PDB file of C-alpha atoms in Angstrom:
ATOM      1  CA  MET A   1      -0.452  -0.365  -0.031  1.00 45.00           C
ATOM      2  CA  LEU A   2       3.036   2.223   0.732  1.00 40.00           C
ATOM      3  CA  LEU A   3       4.374   1.859  -2.417  1.00 46.00           C
ATOM      4  CA  ILE A   4       1.131   2.414  -4.634  1.00 42.00           C
ATOM      5  CA  LEU A   5       0.854   5.647  -2.452  1.00 39.00           C
ATOM      6  CA  ALA A   6       3.965   6.520  -3.400  1.00 42.00           C
ATOM      7  CA  VAL A   7       3.582   6.024  -6.505  1.00 45.00           C
ATOM      8  CA  SER A   8      -0.041   7.667  -6.303  1.00 43.00           C
ATOM      9  CA  VAL A   9       2.198  10.534  -5.675  1.00 39.00           C
ATOM     10  CA  ILE A  10       4.813  10.175  -8.640  1.00 40.00           C
ATOM     11  CA  ALA A  11       1.360  10.155 -10.997  1.00 42.00           C
ATOM     12  CA  VAL A  12       0.448  13.788  -9.558  1.00 39.00           C
ATOM     13  CA  ASN A  13       4.238  15.195 -11.117  1.00 43.00           C
ATOM     14  CA  ILE A  14       3.958  13.128 -14.548  1.00 40.00           C
ATOM     15  CA  TRP A  15       0.058  13.975 -15.573  1.00 40.00           C
ATOM     16  CA  GLN A  16       0.952  17.650 -16.924  1.00 41.00           C
ATOM     17  CA  LYS A  17       3.581  15.324 -19.418  1.00 43.00           C
ATOM     18  CA  ASN A  18       0.860  13.355 -20.344  1.00 45.00           C
ATOM     19  CA  LYS A  19      -1.527  15.615 -20.852  1.00 41.00           C
ATOM     20  CA  ASP A  20      -0.534  16.396 -24.123  1.00 42.00           C
ATOM     21  CA  SER A  21      -0.011  12.821 -25.189  1.00 41.00           C
ATOM     22  CA  VAL A  22      -3.937  11.726 -23.802  1.00 40.00           C
ATOM     23  CA  ILE A  23      -5.160  14.837 -26.000  1.00 33.00           C
ATOM     24  CA  ALA A  24      -3.238  13.622 -29.030  1.00 38.00           C
ATOM     25  CA  THR A  25      -4.691  10.402 -28.442  1.00 38.00           C
ATOM     26  CA  SER A  26      -7.874  11.532 -28.239  1.00 35.00           C
ATOM     27  CA  LEU A  27      -8.011  13.579 -31.976  1.00 33.00           C
ATOM     28  CA  SER A  28      -6.555  10.371 -33.741  1.00 36.00           C
ATOM     29  CA  LYS A  29      -9.322   8.492 -32.088  1.00 37.00           C
ATOM     30  CA  LYS A  30     -11.833  11.506 -33.420  1.00 36.00           C
ATOM     31  CA  ALA A  31     -10.265  11.476 -36.656  1.00 39.00           C
ATOM     32  CA  ASP A  32     -10.714   7.382 -37.208  1.00 43.00           C
ATOM     33  CA  ILE A  33      -7.326   7.134 -37.153  1.00 44.00           C
ATOM     34  CA  SER A  34      -6.377   2.904 -36.611  1.00 46.00           C
ATOM     35  CA  VAL A  35      -3.727   1.004 -35.805  1.00 59.00           C
ATOM     36  CA  ASP A  36      -3.476  -2.865 -37.102  1.00 78.00           C
ATOM     37  CA  THR A  37      -2.495  -4.874 -34.222  1.00 82.00           C
ATOM     38  CA  ASN A  38      -2.086  -8.289 -36.268  1.00 92.00           C
ATOM     39  CA  LEU A  39       0.587  -5.995 -37.890  1.00 95.00           C
ATOM     40  CA  LEU A  40       4.137  -5.946 -35.772  1.00 97.00           C
ATOM     41  CA  SER A  41       7.347  -4.572 -37.206  1.00 96.00           C
ATOM     42  CA  TYR A  42      10.789  -5.196 -35.570  1.00 97.00           C
ATOM     43  CA  ASN A  43      14.285  -5.073 -36.192  1.00 95.00           C
ATOM     44  CA  GLY A  44      13.297  -4.361 -39.685  1.00 95.00           C
ATOM     45  CA  GLU A  45      11.185  -7.342 -40.529  1.00 96.00           C
ATOM     46  CA  ASN A  46       7.744  -7.307 -40.765  1.00 97.00           C
ATOM     47  CA  TYR A  47       5.686  -9.735 -39.558  1.00 98.00           C
ATOM     48  CA  ARG A  48       1.407 -10.662 -39.522  1.00 97.00           C
ATOM     49  CA  ARG A  49      -0.199 -12.212 -36.116  1.00 97.00           C
ATOM     50  CA  LYS A  50      -1.172 -15.861 -35.697  1.00 97.00           C
ATOM     51  CA  SER A  51      -4.233 -15.236 -35.820  1.00 96.00           C
ATOM     52  CA  TYR A  52      -5.147 -19.419 -34.313  1.00 97.00           C
ATOM     53  CA  VAL A  53      -3.048 -18.583 -31.663  1.00 98.00           C
ATOM     54  CA  LYS A  54      -4.545 -17.224 -28.565  1.00 98.00           C
ATOM     55  CA  ALA A  55      -2.601 -14.529 -25.515  1.00 98.00           C
ATOM     56  CA  ILE A  56      -4.125 -15.353 -22.565  1.00 98.00           C
ATOM     57  CA  LEU A  57      -3.506 -13.625 -19.670  1.00 98.00           C
ATOM     58  CA  VAL A  58      -3.717 -15.881 -16.705  1.00 98.00           C
ATOM     59  CA  LEU A  59      -2.927 -13.297 -12.860  1.00 98.00           C
ATOM     60  CA  GLY A  60      -2.133 -14.953  -9.208  1.00 97.00           C
ATOM     61  CA  ILE A  61      -4.001 -11.995  -7.001  1.00 97.00           C
ATOM     62  CA  ASP A  62      -2.489 -11.777  -3.456  1.00 95.00           C
ATOM     63  CA  SER A  63      -5.750 -10.740  -2.012  1.00 95.00           C
ATOM     64  CA  THR A  64      -8.728 -13.300  -0.726  1.00 95.00           C
ATOM     65  CA  VAL A  65     -11.475 -11.465  -1.104  1.00 93.00           C
ATOM     66  CA  ASP A  66     -14.940 -12.026  -3.521  1.00 95.00           C
ATOM     67  CA  MET A  67     -13.758 -10.466  -6.478  1.00 96.00           C
ATOM     68  CA  HIS A  68     -16.814  -9.775  -8.120  1.00 95.00           C
ATOM     69  CA  TYR A  69     -16.964  -6.495  -5.483  1.00 93.00           C
ATOM     70  CA  ILE A  70     -15.329  -3.560  -7.237  1.00 92.00           C
ATOM     71  CA  GLN A  71     -12.623  -2.724  -4.615  1.00 90.00           C
ATOM     72  CA  ASP A  72     -10.927   0.868  -4.031  1.00 86.00           C
ATOM     73  CA  ALA A  73      -7.731   1.212  -6.033  1.00 81.00           C
ATOM     74  CA  GLY A  74      -4.898   0.123  -3.771  1.00 78.00           C
ATOM     75  CA  SER A  75      -7.349  -2.636  -2.347  1.00 84.00           C
ATOM     76  CA  GLY A  76      -7.477  -5.248  -4.521  1.00 87.00           C
ATOM     77  CA  GLY A  77      -4.768  -6.772  -4.354  1.00 94.00           C
ATOM     78  CA  GLN A  78      -1.145  -7.358  -6.536  1.00 96.00           C
ATOM     79  CA  ALA A  79      -0.965  -9.480  -9.655  1.00 96.00           C
ATOM     80  CA  ASP A  80       1.974 -11.947  -7.613  1.00 95.00           C
ATOM     81  CA  SER A  81       1.792 -14.062 -10.183  1.00 96.00           C
ATOM     82  CA  ILE A  82       1.803 -13.301 -14.248  1.00 98.00           C
ATOM     83  CA  GLY A  83       1.815 -16.260 -17.141  1.00 98.00           C
ATOM     84  CA  LEU A  84       0.846 -15.358 -20.624  1.00 98.00           C
ATOM     85  CA  ILE A  85      -0.573 -18.339 -22.675  1.00 98.00           C
ATOM     86  CA  ALA A  86      -0.066 -18.849 -25.999  1.00 98.00           C
ATOM     87  CA  TRP A  87      -2.802 -21.790 -26.995  1.00 98.00           C
ATOM     88  CA  ASP A  88      -2.534 -23.107 -30.637  1.00 98.00           C
ATOM     89  CA  THR A  89      -5.560 -23.620 -31.337  1.00 97.00           C
ATOM     90  CA  ASN A  90      -4.987 -25.605 -34.585  1.00 96.00           C
ATOM     91  CA  SER A  91      -2.710 -28.430 -32.927  1.00 96.00           C
ATOM     92  CA  ASP A  92      -4.313 -27.729 -29.175  1.00 95.00           C
ATOM     93  CA  LYS A  93      -1.061 -27.027 -27.746  1.00 96.00           C
ATOM     94  CA  LEU A  94      -0.186 -24.497 -24.847  1.00 97.00           C
ATOM     95  CA  ASN A  95       3.197 -22.532 -24.143  1.00 97.00           C
ATOM     96  CA  MET A  96       4.052 -20.362 -21.144  1.00 97.00           C
ATOM     97  CA  VAL A  97       5.876 -17.399 -20.787  1.00 98.00           C
ATOM     98  CA  ILE A  98       6.230 -16.020 -17.244  1.00 98.00           C
ATOM     99  CA  ILE A  99       6.819 -12.837 -16.571  1.00 98.00           C
ATOM    100  CA  PRO A 100       8.381 -11.852 -13.153  1.00 97.00           C
ATOM    101  CA  ARG A 101       5.878  -9.660 -10.684  1.00 96.00           C
ATOM    102  CA  ASP A 102       9.083  -6.986 -10.291  1.00 96.00           C
ATOM    103  CA  THR A 103       9.145  -6.707 -13.934  1.00 98.00           C
ATOM    104  CA  MET A 104       9.234  -3.191 -14.321  1.00 98.00           C
ATOM    105  CA  ALA A 105       7.376  -1.997 -16.968  1.00 97.00           C
ATOM    106  CA  ASP A 106       4.704   0.929 -17.962  1.00 96.00           C
ATOM    107  CA  ILE A 107       1.371   0.613 -16.317  1.00 96.00           C
ATOM    108  CA  PRO A 108      -1.659   3.411 -15.730  1.00 92.00           C
ATOM    109  CA  VAL A 109      -1.494   4.823 -12.598  1.00 84.00           C
ATOM    110  CA  THR A 110      -4.622   6.646 -10.258  1.00 83.00           C
ATOM    111  CA  ASP A 111      -4.933   8.825  -7.144  1.00 81.00           C
ATOM    112  CA  LEU A 112      -6.472   7.274  -4.521  1.00 75.00           C
ATOM    113  CA  ASN A 113     -10.367   8.065  -6.161  1.00 75.00           C
ATOM    114  CA  GLY A 114      -9.601   5.613  -9.412  1.00 76.00           C
ATOM    115  CA  ASN A 115      -8.783   8.749 -11.836  1.00 82.00           C
ATOM    116  CA  ILE A 116      -6.317   7.918 -14.344  1.00 85.00           C
ATOM    117  CA  MET A 117      -3.455  10.463 -13.788  1.00 86.00           C
ATOM    118  CA  GLY A 118      -1.054   8.984 -16.652  1.00 89.00           C
ATOM    119  CA  SER A 119       1.584   5.918 -16.548  1.00 91.00           C
ATOM    120  CA  THR A 120       5.215   5.206 -15.150  1.00 92.00           C
ATOM    121  CA  LEU A 121       7.831   3.311 -15.243  1.00 96.00           C
ATOM    122  CA  GLN A 122       6.827   0.786 -11.889  1.00 95.00           C
ATOM    123  CA  HIS A 123       6.475  -3.165 -11.172  1.00 97.00           C
ATOM    124  CA  ILE A 124       4.124  -4.728 -13.323  1.00 98.00           C
ATOM    125  CA  THR A 125       2.440  -5.954 -10.046  1.00 96.00           C
ATOM    126  CA  LEU A 126       1.400  -2.699  -9.228  1.00 95.00           C
ATOM    127  CA  ALA A 127      -1.217  -2.452 -12.477  1.00 96.00           C
ATOM    128  CA  PHE A 128      -3.477  -4.160 -11.234  1.00 96.00           C
ATOM    129  CA  ALA A 129      -3.569  -2.747  -7.697  1.00 93.00           C
ATOM    130  CA  PHE A 130      -4.342   0.235  -9.390  1.00 91.00           C
ATOM    131  CA  GLY A 131      -7.872  -1.250 -10.583  1.00 92.00           C
ATOM    132  CA  ASP A 132     -10.949  -2.254  -9.265  1.00 93.00           C
ATOM    133  CA  GLY A 133     -10.126  -5.957  -8.450  1.00 94.00           C
ATOM    134  CA  ASN A 134     -11.657  -7.380 -11.243  1.00 93.00           C
ATOM    135  CA  GLU A 135     -12.332  -5.707 -14.840  1.00 96.00           C
ATOM    136  CA  ILE A 136     -10.442  -2.568 -14.893  1.00 95.00           C
ATOM    137  CA  SER A 137      -7.035  -3.825 -12.725  1.00 96.00           C
ATOM    138  CA  SER A 138      -7.406  -6.710 -15.652  1.00 97.00           C
ATOM    139  CA  ASP A 139      -7.916  -4.943 -18.035  1.00 96.00           C
ATOM    140  CA  PHE A 140      -4.708  -2.679 -16.762  1.00 96.00           C
ATOM    141  CA  MET A 141      -3.013  -5.761 -16.890  1.00 97.00           C
ATOM    142  CA  LYS A 142      -3.363  -6.654 -20.580  1.00 97.00           C
ATOM    143  CA  GLU A 143      -2.295  -2.899 -21.627  1.00 97.00           C
ATOM    144  CA  SER A 144       1.036  -3.082 -19.427  1.00 97.00           C
ATOM    145  CA  VAL A 145       1.669  -6.417 -20.272  1.00 98.00           C
ATOM    146  CA  SER A 146       0.415  -5.503 -24.122  1.00 97.00           C
ATOM    147  CA  LYS A 147       2.575  -2.663 -24.387  1.00 97.00           C
ATOM    148  CA  LEU A 148       5.793  -4.502 -22.742  1.00 98.00           C
ATOM    149  CA  PHE A 149       5.816  -6.931 -25.869  1.00 98.00           C
ATOM    150  CA  ASP A 150       5.243  -3.934 -28.811  1.00 97.00           C
ATOM    151  CA  GLY A 151       1.658  -3.773 -28.969  1.00 96.00           C
ATOM    152  CA  LEU A 152       0.568  -7.598 -28.602  1.00 97.00           C
ATOM    153  CA  ASN A 153      -2.550  -7.851 -28.851  1.00 96.00           C
ATOM    154  CA  ILE A 154      -4.283  -9.577 -25.661  1.00 97.00           C
ATOM    155  CA  ASP A 155      -7.249 -11.650 -26.359  1.00 97.00           C
ATOM    156  CA  ASN A 156      -8.024 -12.355 -23.196  1.00 98.00           C
ATOM    157  CA  TYR A 157      -7.514 -13.022 -19.409  1.00 98.00           C
ATOM    158  CA  PHE A 158      -8.467 -15.204 -16.165  1.00 98.00           C
ATOM    159  CA  ALA A 159      -7.526 -13.898 -12.973  1.00 98.00           C
ATOM    160  CA  MET A 160      -7.841 -15.760  -9.776  1.00 97.00           C
ATOM    161  CA  ASN A 161      -7.203 -14.845  -5.733  1.00 97.00           C
ATOM    162  CA  THR A 162      -5.442 -16.681  -3.284  1.00 97.00           C
ATOM    163  CA  SER A 163      -8.055 -18.493  -2.212  1.00 97.00           C
ATOM    164  CA  ALA A 164      -8.541 -20.546  -5.401  1.00 97.00           C
ATOM    165  CA  ILE A 165      -5.990 -22.227  -4.743  1.00 98.00           C
ATOM    166  CA  GLU A 166      -6.811 -25.114  -2.475  1.00 97.00           C
ATOM    167  CA  LYS A 167      -9.845 -25.731  -3.880  1.00 97.00           C
ATOM    168  CA  ILE A 168      -8.164 -26.058  -7.638  1.00 97.00           C
ATOM    169  CA  ASN A 169      -5.536 -28.089  -5.939  1.00 98.00           C
ATOM    170  CA  ASP A 170      -8.029 -30.520  -3.949  1.00 97.00           C
ATOM    171  CA  ALA A 171     -10.577 -30.554  -6.756  1.00 97.00           C
ATOM    172  CA  VAL A 172      -8.029 -33.213  -8.454  1.00 96.00           C
ATOM    173  CA  GLY A 173      -7.261 -35.325  -4.952  1.00 96.00           C
ATOM    174  CA  GLY A 174      -3.865 -32.915  -4.534  1.00 97.00           C
ATOM    175  CA  VAL A 175      -0.561 -32.515  -6.462  1.00 98.00           C
ATOM    176  CA  ASP A 176       2.767 -34.304  -6.446  1.00 98.00           C
ATOM    177  CA  VAL A 177       5.698 -31.811  -6.615  1.00 98.00           C
ATOM    178  CA  VAL A 178       9.750 -31.814  -6.633  1.00 98.00           C
ATOM    179  CA  ILE A 179      10.071 -29.649  -3.891  1.00 98.00           C
ATOM    180  CA  PRO A 180      12.440 -27.146  -6.119  1.00 97.00           C
ATOM    181  CA  TYR A 181      14.786 -25.222  -3.307  1.00 95.00           C
ATOM    182  CA  ASP A 182      16.621 -25.019   0.076  1.00 94.00           C
ATOM    183  CA  GLY A 183      14.627 -23.101   2.214  1.00 94.00           C
ATOM    184  CA  MET A 184      11.035 -24.289   2.327  1.00 97.00           C
ATOM    185  CA  GLN A 185      11.124 -26.841   4.781  1.00 96.00           C
ATOM    186  CA  SER A 186      10.931 -23.567   6.921  1.00 96.00           C
ATOM    187  CA  ILE A 187       6.512 -23.090   6.253  1.00 96.00           C
ATOM    188  CA  ASP A 188       6.125 -27.157   6.737  1.00 97.00           C
ATOM    189  CA  LYS A 189       9.332 -29.827   7.697  1.00 97.00           C
ATOM    190  CA  SER A 190       8.445 -32.172   4.690  1.00 97.00           C
ATOM    191  CA  PHE A 191       9.408 -29.442   1.677  1.00 98.00           C
ATOM    192  CA  ILE A 192      13.231 -30.430   1.665  1.00 98.00           C
ATOM    193  CA  LYS A 193      15.109 -29.821  -1.549  1.00 97.00           C
ATOM    194  CA  GLY A 194      14.465 -32.709  -3.540  1.00 98.00           C
ATOM    195  CA  ASP A 195      11.797 -34.605  -1.799  1.00 98.00           C
ATOM    196  CA  THR A 196       8.666 -35.570  -4.096  1.00 98.00           C
ATOM    197  CA  VAL A 197       5.496 -34.062  -1.804  1.00 98.00           C
ATOM    198  CA  THR A 198       1.445 -34.550  -2.200  1.00 98.00           C
ATOM    199  CA  LEU A 199       0.142 -30.786  -2.035  1.00 98.00           C
ATOM    200  CA  LYS A 200      -2.999 -31.146   0.054  1.00 97.00           C
ATOM    201  CA  GLY A 201      -5.288 -28.360   1.299  1.00 96.00           C
ATOM    202  CA  ASN A 202      -3.365 -25.183   2.506  1.00 97.00           C
ATOM    203  CA  MET A 203       0.365 -26.977   1.547  1.00 98.00           C
ATOM    204  CA  ALA A 204      -0.506 -25.799  -1.682  1.00 98.00           C
ATOM    205  CA  GLU A 205      -0.863 -22.416  -1.320  1.00 97.00           C
ATOM    206  CA  LYS A 206       2.315 -23.006   1.232  1.00 97.00           C
ATOM    207  CA  PHE A 207       4.508 -24.098  -1.212  1.00 98.00           C
ATOM    208  CA  LEU A 208       3.192 -21.033  -4.446  1.00 97.00           C
ATOM    209  CA  ARG A 209       3.580 -18.248  -2.195  1.00 96.00           C
ATOM    210  CA  PHE A 210       6.202 -19.213  -0.004  1.00 95.00           C
ATOM    211  CA  ARG A 211       9.921 -16.644  -0.324  1.00 93.00           C
ATOM    212  CA  ASP A 212      12.590 -15.621   1.653  1.00 91.00           C
ATOM    213  CA  THR A 213      12.038 -11.577   1.719  1.00 86.00           C
ATOM    214  CA  SER A 214      15.692 -11.524   3.432  1.00 88.00           C
ATOM    215  CA  LYS A 215      16.766 -12.331   0.765  1.00 89.00           C
ATOM    216  CA  ASP A 216      17.574 -10.706  -2.856  1.00 92.00           C
ATOM    217  CA  PHE A 217      15.155 -11.312  -5.691  1.00 94.00           C
ATOM    218  CA  SER A 218      13.550 -14.292  -3.398  1.00 94.00           C
ATOM    219  CA  ALA A 219      10.764 -13.582  -6.258  1.00 93.00           C
ATOM    220  CA  MET A 220      12.450 -14.860  -8.591  1.00 94.00           C
ATOM    221  CA  GLU A 221      13.759 -17.595  -6.700  1.00 95.00           C
ATOM    222  CA  ARG A 222      10.089 -18.276  -6.098  1.00 96.00           C
ATOM    223  CA  ILE A 223       9.218 -18.709 -10.329  1.00 96.00           C
ATOM    224  CA  GLU A 224      11.301 -22.183  -9.744  1.00 96.00           C
ATOM    225  CA  ALA A 225       7.765 -23.461  -7.765  1.00 97.00           C
ATOM    226  CA  HIS A 226       5.614 -21.846 -10.175  1.00 96.00           C
ATOM    227  CA  LYS A 227       7.337 -23.806 -12.889  1.00 96.00           C
ATOM    228  CA  GLU A 228       7.246 -27.203 -11.008  1.00 96.00           C
ATOM    229  CA  TYR A 229       3.172 -26.866  -9.384  1.00 97.00           C
ATOM    230  CA  LEU A 230       1.881 -26.167 -13.558  1.00 96.00           C
ATOM    231  CA  ARG A 231       4.252 -29.328 -14.763  1.00 94.00           C
ATOM    232  CA  ALA A 232       2.695 -31.246 -11.767  1.00 96.00           C
ATOM    233  CA  TYR A 233      -0.903 -30.086 -11.995  1.00 96.00           C
ATOM    234  CA  GLN A 234      -1.362 -30.549 -15.411  1.00 94.00           C
ATOM    235  CA  GLN A 235       0.144 -33.759 -14.874  1.00 93.00           C
ATOM    236  CA  LYS A 236      -2.748 -34.873 -12.213  1.00 94.00           C
ATOM    237  CA  LEU A 237      -5.115 -32.680 -14.851  1.00 93.00           C
ATOM    238  CA  LYS A 238      -4.649 -35.334 -17.683  1.00 91.00           C
ATOM    239  CA  GLN A 239      -5.834 -38.586 -15.345  1.00 92.00           C
ATOM    240  CA  PHE A 240      -9.178 -36.732 -15.912  1.00 91.00           C
ATOM    241  CA  LYS A 241     -11.677 -37.281 -18.896  1.00 84.00           C
ATOM    242  CA  GLY A 242     -14.352 -35.194 -20.312  1.00 81.00           C
ATOM    243  CA  ASP A 243     -14.069 -31.657 -19.378  1.00 85.00           C
ATOM    244  CA  SER A 244     -16.740 -32.265 -16.161  1.00 93.00           C
ATOM    245  CA  ILE A 245     -13.821 -31.323 -13.947  1.00 95.00           C
ATOM    246  CA  ILE A 246     -13.092 -28.245 -15.076  1.00 95.00           C
ATOM    247  CA  VAL A 247     -16.792 -27.659 -14.569  1.00 96.00           C
ATOM    248  CA  ASP A 248     -16.843 -28.391 -10.832  1.00 96.00           C
ATOM    249  CA  ILE A 249     -13.475 -26.456 -10.528  1.00 96.00           C
ATOM    250  CA  LEU A 250     -14.951 -23.338 -12.168  1.00 96.00           C
ATOM    251  CA  ASN A 251     -17.789 -23.072 -10.104  1.00 96.00           C
ATOM    252  CA  ASP A 252     -15.744 -23.862  -6.750  1.00 97.00           C
ATOM    253  CA  ILE A 253     -13.808 -21.211  -7.955  1.00 97.00           C
ATOM    254  CA  GLU A 254     -16.366 -18.695  -9.248  1.00 97.00           C
ATOM    255  CA  PRO A 255     -16.192 -16.037  -6.362  1.00 97.00           C
ATOM    256  CA  TYR A 256     -12.612 -16.065  -5.765  1.00 97.00           C
ATOM    257  CA  SER A 257     -11.973 -15.706  -9.956  1.00 97.00           C
ATOM    258  CA  TYR A 258     -12.526 -13.183 -12.405  1.00 97.00           C
ATOM    259  CA  THR A 259     -12.600 -13.609 -16.536  1.00 97.00           C
ATOM    260  CA  ASP A 260     -13.683 -11.979 -20.246  1.00 97.00           C
ATOM    261  CA  MET A 261     -13.634 -15.409 -21.569  1.00 97.00           C
ATOM    262  CA  GLN A 262     -16.931 -17.326 -22.358  1.00 96.00           C
ATOM    263  CA  LYS A 263     -17.321 -20.593 -20.376  1.00 94.00           C
ATOM    264  CA  ASP A 264     -17.222 -22.650 -23.509  1.00 95.00           C
ATOM    265  CA  MET A 265     -13.582 -21.081 -24.221  1.00 96.00           C
ATOM    266  CA  ILE A 266     -12.611 -21.425 -20.860  1.00 96.00           C
ATOM    267  CA  LEU A 267     -13.831 -25.961 -21.405  1.00 95.00           C
ATOM    268  CA  LYS A 268     -11.957 -25.748 -24.689  1.00 96.00           C
ATOM    269  CA  LEU A 269      -8.759 -24.289 -22.969  1.00 96.00           C
ATOM    270  CA  GLY A 270      -9.315 -27.135 -19.911  1.00 94.00           C
ATOM    271  CA  ALA A 271      -9.779 -29.939 -22.585  1.00 94.00           C
ATOM    272  CA  CYS A 272      -6.503 -28.524 -24.501  1.00 94.00           C
ATOM    273  CA  ALA A 273      -4.607 -28.623 -21.271  1.00 93.00           C
ATOM    274  CA  ILE A 274      -5.705 -32.309 -20.449  1.00 92.00           C
ATOM    275  CA  SER A 275      -5.048 -33.458 -24.216  1.00 92.00           C
ATOM    276  CA  ASP A 276      -1.899 -31.979 -24.649  1.00 93.00           C
ATOM    277  CA  ASP A 277       1.115 -34.637 -24.210  1.00 91.00           C
ATOM    278  CA  ASP A 278       3.919 -32.275 -24.981  1.00 91.00           C
ATOM    279  CA  PHE A 279       3.499 -29.290 -22.138  1.00 91.00           C
ATOM    280  CA  ASP A 280       6.410 -29.681 -20.091  1.00 87.00           C
ATOM    281  CA  GLU A 281       8.612 -27.564 -18.341  1.00 86.00           C
ATOM    282  CA  GLU A 282      10.155 -26.368 -21.718  1.00 90.00           C
ATOM    283  CA  LYS A 283       7.064 -25.155 -23.004  1.00 95.00           C
ATOM    284  CA  ILE A 284       7.311 -22.293 -19.599  1.00 96.00           C
ATOM    285  CA  TYR A 285       9.687 -19.527 -20.722  1.00 97.00           C
ATOM    286  CA  VAL A 286      10.757 -16.921 -18.236  1.00 97.00           C
ATOM    287  CA  LEU A 287      11.387 -13.823 -19.182  1.00 98.00           C
ATOM    288  CA  GLU A 288      15.086 -13.376 -19.572  1.00 98.00           C
ATOM    289  CA  GLY A 289      16.882  -9.788 -17.886  1.00 98.00           C
ATOM    290  CA  GLU A 290      18.778  -8.064 -15.155  1.00 97.00           C
ATOM    291  CA  ASN A 291      17.864  -7.680 -11.287  1.00 96.00           C
ATOM    292  CA  LYS A 292      18.404  -5.188  -9.521  1.00 96.00           C
ATOM    293  CA  LYS A 293      18.672  -4.178  -6.305  1.00 93.00           C
ATOM    294  CA  THR A 294      17.430  -0.495  -5.540  1.00 91.00           C
ATOM    295  CA  GLU A 295      16.823   1.339  -1.581  1.00 86.00           C
ATOM    296  CA  LEU A 296      13.769  -0.315  -1.306  1.00 84.00           C
ATOM    297  CA  TYR A 297      13.138  -3.053  -4.200  1.00 89.00           C
ATOM    298  CA  ASP A 298      13.566  -5.447  -5.734  1.00 94.00           C
ATOM    299  CA  GLU A 299      13.863  -4.560 -10.138  1.00 97.00           C
ATOM    300  CA  PHE A 300      13.608  -6.531 -13.020  1.00 97.00           C
ATOM    301  CA  TYR A 301      14.264  -5.326 -16.316  1.00 98.00           C
ATOM    302  CA  VAL A 302      13.641  -7.529 -19.365  1.00 98.00           C
ATOM    303  CA  ASP A 303      16.274  -8.280 -22.153  1.00 98.00           C
ATOM    304  CA  HIS A 304      13.828  -6.892 -24.896  1.00 98.00           C
ATOM    305  CA  ASP A 305      15.438  -8.778 -27.835  1.00 98.00           C
ATOM    306  CA  LYS A 306      14.803 -11.778 -25.858  1.00 98.00           C
ATOM    307  CA  ALA A 307      11.192 -11.205 -25.292  1.00 98.00           C
ATOM    308  CA  MET A 308      10.384 -10.008 -28.548  1.00 98.00           C
ATOM    309  CA  ASN A 309      12.627 -13.304 -30.060  1.00 98.00           C
ATOM    310  CA  LYS A 310      10.276 -15.452 -27.760  1.00 98.00           C
ATOM    311  CA  ILE A 311       6.509 -13.470 -28.529  1.00 98.00           C
ATOM    312  CA  ILE A 312       7.779 -13.166 -32.018  1.00 98.00           C
ATOM    313  CA  ASP A 313       8.491 -17.728 -32.242  1.00 98.00           C
ATOM    314  CA  LEU A 314       4.952 -17.793 -30.345  1.00 98.00           C
ATOM    315  CA  PHE A 315       2.646 -15.376 -31.857  1.00 98.00           C
ATOM    316  CA  TYR A 316       3.440 -14.126 -35.699  1.00 98.00           C
ATOM    317  CA  THR A 317       4.466 -15.018 -38.447  1.00 97.00           C
ATOM    318  CA  LYS A 318       7.421 -13.701 -41.371  1.00 96.00           C
ATOM    319  CA  GLU A 319       5.513 -11.443 -44.128  1.00 92.00           C
TER     320      GLU A 319
END
């Protein structure tokens, strides 16, 4: 919350600088100037978006409230985990790009009343916090991720908060994971590096949310746990036939999730996750870049060329 207040102060200072840009944008809309978001020019090459590959933004929010209630700016939680799914609807294959929560990006900022003040370079996790805890927050995240990847159009989003973790985990009878790094035994004595543990009940939340905040860049280390859980969960999900398990999960987490996806689309995506035999750790790409320690916070700066090479490979074809 203190960080959000600090950024709100920054927003007031940058408002005047952004005013001309806002006016220009408004004028271009009135003049019906359109930009083809399916086209990308990068490093002297032209690319066209693959229409059959959907970009689905998946967000894990560090909040426990009913996500269908409007929250005040700063009260709806932050995007503690951020993943961009590349869903090839022709082959029904999945890839995922993980965006570290401390990624420095151009995000929208508001005052405490929710009025948009402009944008600034800040931790991308905060883009969600500046919204209303559901639709506006998710739109802020879509905008920020799109800008991070040079205007990549994000087709849909699915956000869920901490209260959904146990329900999703236990719906498949628990998940078998390999403990990825030392130190996790401090929250559960069974979490010993290299051991296989079946996560049940609140163990799943412990596993996914633990980080040693006394260490620099602990959020980056925690991504290893997220990757392991994604791999293990998909393996467990594959044991189920049909879409009834997806329907049950959606019903269980309904208060703790928010999405702009139609139910039939979610069911198709779930069926893809069940049937994709090629999804493994190699299909989960974590953005590369540089970690920097400031006086107060960890910051992560994306290697833009490496990120765009991956985005182009997943979502575009050369013209």
